Amino acid sequence: MDFFVGIKGKDFVMVCSDTSASHSIINIKQDEDKIVPIDDHKVFCIAGEAGDRVNFSEYIIANVKLYALRNDTELNTKSVANYTRGELATALRSSPYHCNLMLAGYDKETGPALYWLDYLATLNKVNTGGTGYGSYFTLSLFDKMWHPELTVDEAVAMIDAGIAEVKKRLVVAPPHYMIKVIDKDGVRVLKTV
Amino acid sequence: MSIFSYNGAAIVAMAGKECVAIGSDLRFGVQMQTITCDTPKVFKIHDKLYLGLSGLLTDAQTLHQKLMFRHNLYKLREERDMKPSTFGHLLSNALYERRFGPYFAAPVVAGLEPDGTPFLCGMDTIGAIETAKDFMITGTSPESLYGMCESMWRPDMGPEELFETVAQCLMSGFDRDALAGWGAVIHVITKDKVISRTLKTRMD
């Protein structure tokens, strides 16, 4: 079961995902990087049906790149989020993509942004978000600890607390996690747990 | 589980003396889990026309985008805003086009006609339109909302009184609804301005 959480801070977005790749009851690998970069300042965290996840994310990333090449300008986070929603919504009534995802990005003009999308193409801009069972345990915790002037250290503390809660209470808790941060300098791995 | 109660919503619109008010709750949830408390379900089409959409939020978002598109094209061609009554019929038509694969959204349209008379209408998911002189509601707890509105509504209320009435009806209506609530936003539309107020309510 995939675990993704995202937290928007003062001038950054932090995302955390588990790093296990599994098929039914078997763990294939424990160091899979599931936070997929769209471009220098945006990432996707996609959870759901195996084929749909990869297919859909590659499709969106390719189209974002194509737009950048054709128009010589990068799309901002809001545009990518709405474009993604449009693609999910169009496919919904023919051959739906069964994936829930979060889009985290940083734009020079507008700063950090975090978007939550579910498989039905419901789009929401959020301050904290998560998908999967993990979100049941972490969302209330984040509600309590989040504030608009969040720093990187405070966000890491929040995520650590969330991971501790998941490991303690979730029966099928993944063992390893990766935390990435997106800010004006791009995407980088902050730490692995 | 019904597809109309997957996300949850509560929307109330009322007519007063040369003014209308429309309000919705702010909860966004997926079945029993609440995701955010800042998702209004009332959208502005133009200064004198607001649209409330309950039901499945993805269809509400898609419909809102399609209607904004239609209205923007209309504005370019006609060089004026669309009348609320026209918009209501446009929406009804758009919904019936999808009769055998419908949008799972039930709209409420609230606006002021160009001569200042209030306009209220509501539809079901396939566009069966009904206009009303008093109030229109939609959401996951219609019985509560109808009960409150029927008792509280009076003709010829002014903007401030109308706001209070809509606020009380909405808040008491969604208090008994697990899937709606967590704050409310109410827009009061008069001939020269729109006053939007966000309410802090019980967060449960």
Coordinates of C-alpha atoms in Angstrom, one line a residue:
Chain A
M1 CA 0.0 0.0 0.0
D2 CA 1.6 3.3 -1.1
F3 CA 2.1 6.0 1.4
F4 CA 2.4 9.6 0.3
V5 CA 2.1 12.9 2.2
G6 CA 2.8 16.4 1.2
I7 CA 3.3 19.6 3.3
K8 CA 3.4 23.1 2.0
G9 CA 5.7 25.4 3.9
K10 CA 6.6 29.1 3.8
D11 CA 8.7 28.9 0.6
F12 CA 8.9 25.2 -0.1
V13 CA 6.9 22.0 -0.5
M14 CA 7.9 18.8 1.2
V15 CA 6.8 15.4 0.1
C16 CA 7.4 12.0 1.6
S17 CA 6.8 8.6 0.1
D18 CA 7.5 5.1 1.1
T19 CA 10.1 3.3 -1.0
S20 CA 8.8 -0.2 -1.3
A21 CA 7.8 -1.7 -4.6
S22 CA 5.6 -4.7 -4.1
H23 CA 3.3 -7.1 -6.0
S24 CA 0.5 -8.6 -3.8
I25 CA 2.4 -10.2 -0.9
I26 CA 5.9 -10.0 -2.3
N27 CA 8.4 -7.1 -1.7
I28 CA 10.3 -6.6 -4.9
K29 CA 12.6 -3.8 -3.8
Q30 CA 12.8 -1.5 -0.8
D31 CA 14.5 1.5 -2.4
E32 CA 12.2 2.5 -5.2
D33 CA 11.9 6.3 -5.8
K34 CA 8.2 6.9 -6.3
I35 CA 8.3 10.7 -6.4
V36 CA 8.5 11.4 -10.1
P37 CA 9.9 14.7 -11.4
I38 CA 7.9 16.5 -14.0
D39 CA 10.5 19.2 -14.5
D40 CA 13.0 21.1 -12.4
H41 CA 10.5 22.4 -9.9
K42 CA 7.6 20.0 -9.9
V43 CA 7.0 16.5 -8.8
F44 CA 4.2 13.9 -9.0
C45 CA 3.4 11.5 -6.2
I46 CA 1.2 8.9 -7.8
A47 CA -0.4 5.9 -6.0
G48 CA -2.8 3.3 -7.4
E49 CA -3.1 0.7 -10.1
A50 CA 0.4 -0.4 -11.3
G51 CA 0.1 0.1 -15.0
D52 CA -2.1 3.2 -14.8
R53 CA 0.4 5.0 -12.5
V54 CA 3.4 4.8 -14.7
N55 CA 1.4 5.2 -18.0
F56 CA -0.4 8.3 -16.8
S57 CA 2.6 10.0 -15.2
E58 CA 4.7 9.4 -18.3
Y59 CA 1.9 10.8 -20.5
I60 CA 1.5 14.0 -18.4
I61 CA 5.3 14.5 -18.1
A62 CA 5.7 14.1 -21.9
N63 CA 3.0 16.6 -22.7
V64 CA 4.4 19.1 -20.2
K65 CA 7.8 18.8 -21.8
L66 CA 6.2 19.2 -25.3
Y67 CA 4.5 22.4 -24.3
A68 CA 7.8 23.7 -22.9
L69 CA 9.6 22.9 -26.2
R70 CA 6.8 24.3 -28.4
N71 CA 6.3 27.5 -26.4
D72 CA 9.7 28.1 -25.0
T73 CA 8.3 28.6 -21.6
E74 CA 7.6 26.2 -18.6
L75 CA 4.1 25.7 -17.4
N76 CA 3.4 26.7 -13.8
T77 CA 2.2 24.3 -11.1
K78 CA -1.5 25.5 -11.3
S79 CA -1.5 24.9 -15.1
V80 CA 0.0 21.4 -14.8
A81 CA -2.5 20.5 -12.0
N82 CA -5.5 21.7 -14.1
Y83 CA -4.2 19.9 -17.2
T84 CA -3.8 16.7 -15.2
R85 CA -7.3 17.1 -13.9
G86 CA -8.6 17.6 -17.4
E87 CA -6.9 14.4 -18.7
L88 CA -8.2 12.4 -15.8
A89 CA -11.7 13.8 -16.3
T90 CA -11.8 13.1 -20.0
A91 CA -10.7 9.5 -19.4
L92 CA -13.1 9.0 -16.5
R93 CA -16.1 8.0 -18.6
S94 CA -14.3 5.8 -21.1
S95 CA -11.2 4.1 -19.6
P96 CA -10.4 5.7 -16.2
Y97 CA -6.9 5.9 -14.7
H98 CA -7.2 4.4 -11.3
C99 CA -4.6 6.6 -9.5
N100 CA -4.7 9.1 -6.7
L101 CA -2.0 11.7 -6.9
M102 CA -0.4 14.8 -5.5
L103 CA 1.4 17.5 -7.4
A104 CA 4.0 19.6 -5.6
G105 CA 5.7 22.5 -7.2
Y106 CA 7.5 25.8 -6.7
D107 CA 7.0 28.8 -9.0
K108 CA 9.2 31.9 -8.9
E109 CA 6.2 34.3 -9.1
T110 CA 3.7 32.5 -6.8
G111 CA 5.8 30.3 -4.6
P112 CA 5.1 26.8 -3.4
A113 CA 1.9 24.9 -4.2
L114 CA 0.5 21.5 -3.4
Y115 CA -2.4 19.9 -5.2
W116 CA -4.4 16.8 -4.3
L117 CA -6.1 14.9 -7.1
D118 CA -8.1 11.7 -6.8
Y119 CA -8.9 9.1 -9.4
L120 CA -12.2 10.7 -10.2
A121 CA -10.4 13.9 -11.2
T122 CA -11.4 16.0 -8.2
L123 CA -8.8 18.7 -7.8
N124 CA -8.0 20.6 -4.6
K125 CA -5.3 23.0 -3.6
V126 CA -4.2 22.0 -0.1
N127 CA -1.7 22.9 2.6
T128 CA -1.2 19.3 3.7
G129 CA -2.3 16.2 1.9
G130 CA -1.9 12.5 1.6
T131 CA -3.1 9.4 -0.2
G132 CA -3.7 5.9 1.0
Y133 CA -4.0 4.4 4.4
G134 CA -1.1 6.5 5.7
S135 CA -3.2 9.6 5.2
Y136 CA -5.8 8.3 7.7
F137 CA -3.2 8.5 10.5
T138 CA -1.3 11.6 9.4
L139 CA -3.9 14.2 8.3
S140 CA -5.2 15.1 11.7
L141 CA -1.7 15.3 13.1
F142 CA -0.7 17.7 10.3
D143 CA -3.8 19.8 10.9
K144 CA -2.7 20.3 14.4
M145 CA 1.0 21.1 13.6
W146 CA 0.7 23.1 10.4
H147 CA 0.9 26.9 10.3
P148 CA 1.5 29.3 7.4
E149 CA 5.1 30.1 8.3
L150 CA 6.3 26.5 8.5
T151 CA 10.1 26.1 8.2
V152 CA 11.9 23.1 6.7
D153 CA 12.9 21.8 10.1
E154 CA 9.3 22.0 11.4
A155 CA 8.0 20.2 8.3
V156 CA 10.6 17.4 8.7
A157 CA 9.5 17.1 12.4
M158 CA 5.9 16.8 11.2
I159 CA 6.7 14.1 8.7
D160 CA 8.8 12.2 11.2
A161 CA 5.9 12.2 13.6
G162 CA 3.6 11.0 10.8
I163 CA 5.9 8.2 9.9
A164 CA 6.2 7.2 13.5
E165 CA 2.4 7.1 13.9
V166 CA 2.1 5.0 10.7
K167 CA 4.7 2.5 11.8
K168 CA 3.1 2.1 15.2
R169 CA -0.5 1.8 14.1
L170 CA -0.7 0.6 10.5
V171 CA -0.6 -3.2 10.1
V172 CA 1.0 -3.1 6.7
A173 CA 3.3 -0.2 7.3
P174 CA 6.1 0.2 4.8
P175 CA 9.6 0.1 6.4
H176 CA 11.5 2.8 4.5
Y177 CA 10.6 6.3 3.4
M178 CA 12.1 9.1 1.4
I179 CA 11.6 12.8 2.0
K180 CA 12.1 15.3 -0.8
V181 CA 11.9 19.1 -0.7
I182 CA 11.0 21.4 -3.6
D183 CA 12.0 25.1 -3.3
K184 CA 13.5 27.8 -5.5
D185 CA 16.6 25.7 -6.0
G186 CA 14.7 22.8 -7.4
V187 CA 14.0 19.3 -6.1
R188 CA 16.4 17.5 -3.8
V189 CA 16.3 14.5 -1.4
L190 CA 16.3 15.7 2.1
K191 CA 16.6 12.4 3.9
T192 CA 15.7 8.7 3.8
V193 CA 14.2 7.0 6.8
Chain B
M1 CA -23.1 4.1 -0.9
S2 CA -24.7 6.5 -3.4
I3 CA -22.6 8.4 -5.8
F4 CA -24.3 11.6 -4.8
S5 CA -23.1 11.2 -1.2
Y6 CA -19.5 10.3 -2.1
N7 CA -18.3 13.9 -1.5
G8 CA -21.1 15.6 0.5
A9 CA -22.5 19.1 0.1
A10 CA -25.1 21.5 1.4
I11 CA -26.3 24.5 -0.7
V12 CA -29.1 27.0 0.1
A13 CA -30.2 29.9 -2.1
M14 CA -32.9 32.4 -1.1
A15 CA -34.6 35.4 -2.7
G16 CA -35.3 38.6 -0.9
K17 CA -36.4 42.1 -1.9
E18 CA -34.3 42.9 -5.0
C19 CA -31.5 40.6 -3.7
V20 CA -30.6 36.9 -3.6
A21 CA -28.3 35.0 -1.3
I22 CA -26.6 31.7 -2.0
G23 CA -24.4 29.7 0.4
S24 CA -22.7 26.4 0.7
D25 CA -20.7 24.4 3.2
L26 CA -16.9 24.2 2.9
R27 CA -16.2 20.5 3.5
F28 CA -14.4 18.4 0.9
G29 CA -14.3 14.8 1.8
V30 CA -14.1 11.3 0.4
Q31 CA -16.8 9.3 2.0
M32 CA -16.0 9.3 5.7
Q33 CA -12.6 11.1 5.5
T34 CA -12.5 14.9 5.4
I35 CA -9.7 16.2 3.2
T36 CA -10.1 20.0 3.3
C37 CA -12.3 22.6 4.9
D38 CA -11.9 25.3 2.3
T39 CA -13.8 24.0 -0.7
P40 CA -16.8 26.1 -1.5
K41 CA -19.4 24.6 -3.8
V42 CA -20.8 27.9 -5.1
F43 CA -19.1 29.4 -8.2
K44 CA -19.4 32.9 -9.6
I45 CA -20.5 33.1 -13.3
H46 CA -20.7 36.9 -13.4
D47 CA -21.4 39.7 -10.9
K48 CA -25.2 39.0 -10.8
L49 CA -25.1 35.2 -11.3
Y50 CA -23.9 32.5 -9.0
L51 CA -24.1 28.7 -9.4
G52 CA -24.1 26.1 -6.6
L53 CA -23.3 22.5 -7.5
S54 CA -23.8 19.6 -5.2
G55 CA -23.1 15.9 -5.8
L56 CA -19.9 14.4 -7.1
L57 CA -17.2 17.1 -6.9
T58 CA -15.4 16.1 -10.0
D59 CA -18.5 16.5 -12.1
A60 CA -19.3 19.8 -10.3
Q61 CA -15.8 21.1 -11.3
T62 CA -16.1 19.8 -14.9
L63 CA -19.6 21.4 -15.2
H64 CA -18.4 24.7 -13.8
Q65 CA -15.5 24.8 -16.2
K66 CA -17.8 23.9 -19.2
L67 CA -20.3 26.6 -18.2
M68 CA -17.6 29.2 -17.7
F69 CA -16.4 28.4 -21.2
R70 CA -19.9 28.7 -22.6
H71 CA -20.5 32.0 -20.8
N72 CA -17.2 33.4 -21.9
L73 CA -18.1 32.6 -25.6
Y74 CA -21.5 34.1 -25.1
K75 CA -20.0 37.3 -23.6
L76 CA -17.7 37.6 -26.6
R77 CA -20.5 37.2 -29.1
E78 CA -23.3 39.1 -27.3
E79 CA -21.1 41.7 -25.6
R80 CA -23.1 41.3 -22.4
D81 CA -23.5 38.9 -19.5
M82 CA -26.0 36.1 -19.7
K83 CA -29.3 36.5 -18.0
P84 CA -29.8 34.1 -15.1
S85 CA -33.0 32.6 -16.6
T86 CA -31.1 32.0 -19.9
F87 CA -28.3 30.4 -18.0
G88 CA -30.7 28.1 -16.1
H89 CA -32.0 26.8 -19.4
L90 CA -28.5 26.5 -20.9
L91 CA -27.5 24.4 -17.9
S92 CA -30.7 22.3 -18.1
N93 CA -30.0 21.6 -21.7
A94 CA -26.3 20.8 -21.0
L95 CA -27.3 18.2 -18.4
Y96 CA -30.0 16.6 -20.5
E97 CA -27.5 16.1 -23.4
R98 CA -25.9 13.5 -21.1
R99 CA -29.2 11.8 -20.3
F100 CA -27.8 8.3 -20.5
G101 CA -24.5 9.0 -18.9
P102 CA -25.2 12.0 -16.7
Y103 CA -23.1 14.4 -14.7
F104 CA -23.7 13.4 -11.0
A105 CA -24.3 17.0 -9.9
A106 CA -27.5 18.8 -8.9
P107 CA -27.2 22.6 -9.5
V108 CA -28.9 25.6 -8.0
V109 CA -28.8 28.9 -9.9
A110 CA -29.2 32.2 -8.1
G111 CA -29.0 35.6 -9.7
L112 CA -30.6 39.0 -10.4
E113 CA -32.3 39.6 -13.8
P114 CA -31.3 42.8 -15.6
D115 CA -34.4 44.6 -14.2
G116 CA -33.4 43.6 -10.6
T117 CA -35.9 40.8 -9.9
P118 CA -34.4 37.8 -8.1
F119 CA -34.1 34.6 -10.1
L120 CA -33.8 31.2 -8.4
C121 CA -33.9 27.8 -10.0
G122 CA -32.8 24.2 -9.3
M123 CA -32.4 21.1 -11.3
D124 CA -31.9 17.4 -10.8
T125 CA -29.0 15.5 -12.3
I126 CA -30.5 15.3 -15.8
G127 CA -31.7 18.9 -16.0
A128 CA -35.3 18.9 -14.9
I129 CA -35.6 22.6 -14.1
E130 CA -37.9 24.2 -11.5
T131 CA -37.9 27.9 -10.7
A132 CA -38.9 29.2 -7.2
K133 CA -39.9 32.5 -5.7
D134 CA -38.6 31.7 -2.2
F135 CA -35.7 29.3 -1.9
M136 CA -33.8 26.4 -3.6
I137 CA -31.7 23.8 -1.9
T138 CA -29.6 20.9 -2.8
G139 CA -27.2 18.6 -1.0
T140 CA -26.8 15.4 1.0
S141 CA -29.3 16.3 3.7
P142 CA -32.2 17.8 1.7
E143 CA -34.8 17.1 4.4
S144 CA -33.0 19.2 7.0
L145 CA -32.4 22.0 4.6
Y146 CA -36.1 22.1 3.4
G147 CA -37.4 22.0 6.9
M148 CA -35.2 24.9 8.0
C149 CA -35.9 27.0 4.9
E150 CA -39.7 26.4 4.9
S151 CA -39.9 27.7 8.5
M152 CA -37.5 30.6 8.3
W153 CA -38.2 32.1 4.9
R154 CA -40.4 35.3 4.7
P155 CA -41.1 37.4 1.6
D156 CA -39.3 40.8 1.0
M157 CA -36.3 40.4 3.3
G158 CA -33.5 42.9 2.9
P159 CA -29.9 41.9 2.3
E160 CA -28.8 41.8 5.9
E161 CA -31.9 39.8 7.0
L162 CA -31.5 37.5 4.1
F163 CA -27.9 36.8 5.0
E164 CA -28.9 35.9 8.6
T165 CA -31.7 33.6 7.4
V166 CA -29.6 31.8 4.8
A167 CA -26.8 31.4 7.4
Q168 CA -29.1 30.0 10.1
C169 CA -30.8 27.6 7.6
L170 CA -27.5 26.4 6.2
M171 CA -25.8 25.9 9.5
S172 CA -28.7 24.2 11.3
G173 CA -29.3 22.2 8.2
F174 CA -25.9 20.7 7.8
D175 CA -25.3 20.2 11.6
R176 CA -27.1 16.9 11.3
D177 CA -25.2 15.9 8.2
A178 CA -22.0 14.0 8.7
L179 CA -20.9 14.7 5.1
A180 CA -21.5 18.5 4.9
G181 CA -20.4 21.4 7.1
W182 CA -17.0 22.4 8.4
G183 CA -17.6 26.0 7.7
A184 CA -19.8 27.9 5.3
V185 CA -19.6 30.7 2.7
I186 CA -22.5 32.9 1.8
H187 CA -22.8 35.4 -1.0
V188 CA -25.5 38.1 -0.9
I189 CA -26.1 39.6 -4.4
T190 CA -27.7 43.1 -4.6
K191 CA -28.0 45.3 -7.6
D192 CA -24.7 47.2 -6.9
K193 CA -22.5 44.8 -5.0
V194 CA -21.9 41.3 -3.8
I195 CA -21.0 40.7 -0.1
S196 CA -19.3 37.4 0.6
R197 CA -18.9 36.2 4.1
T198 CA -17.2 33.1 5.4
L199 CA -18.7 31.6 8.6
K200 CA -16.9 29.6 11.3
T201 CA -19.1 26.8 12.3
R202 CA -18.9 23.5 14.3
M203 CA -16.0 21.6 12.8
D204 CA -17.6 18.2 12.8

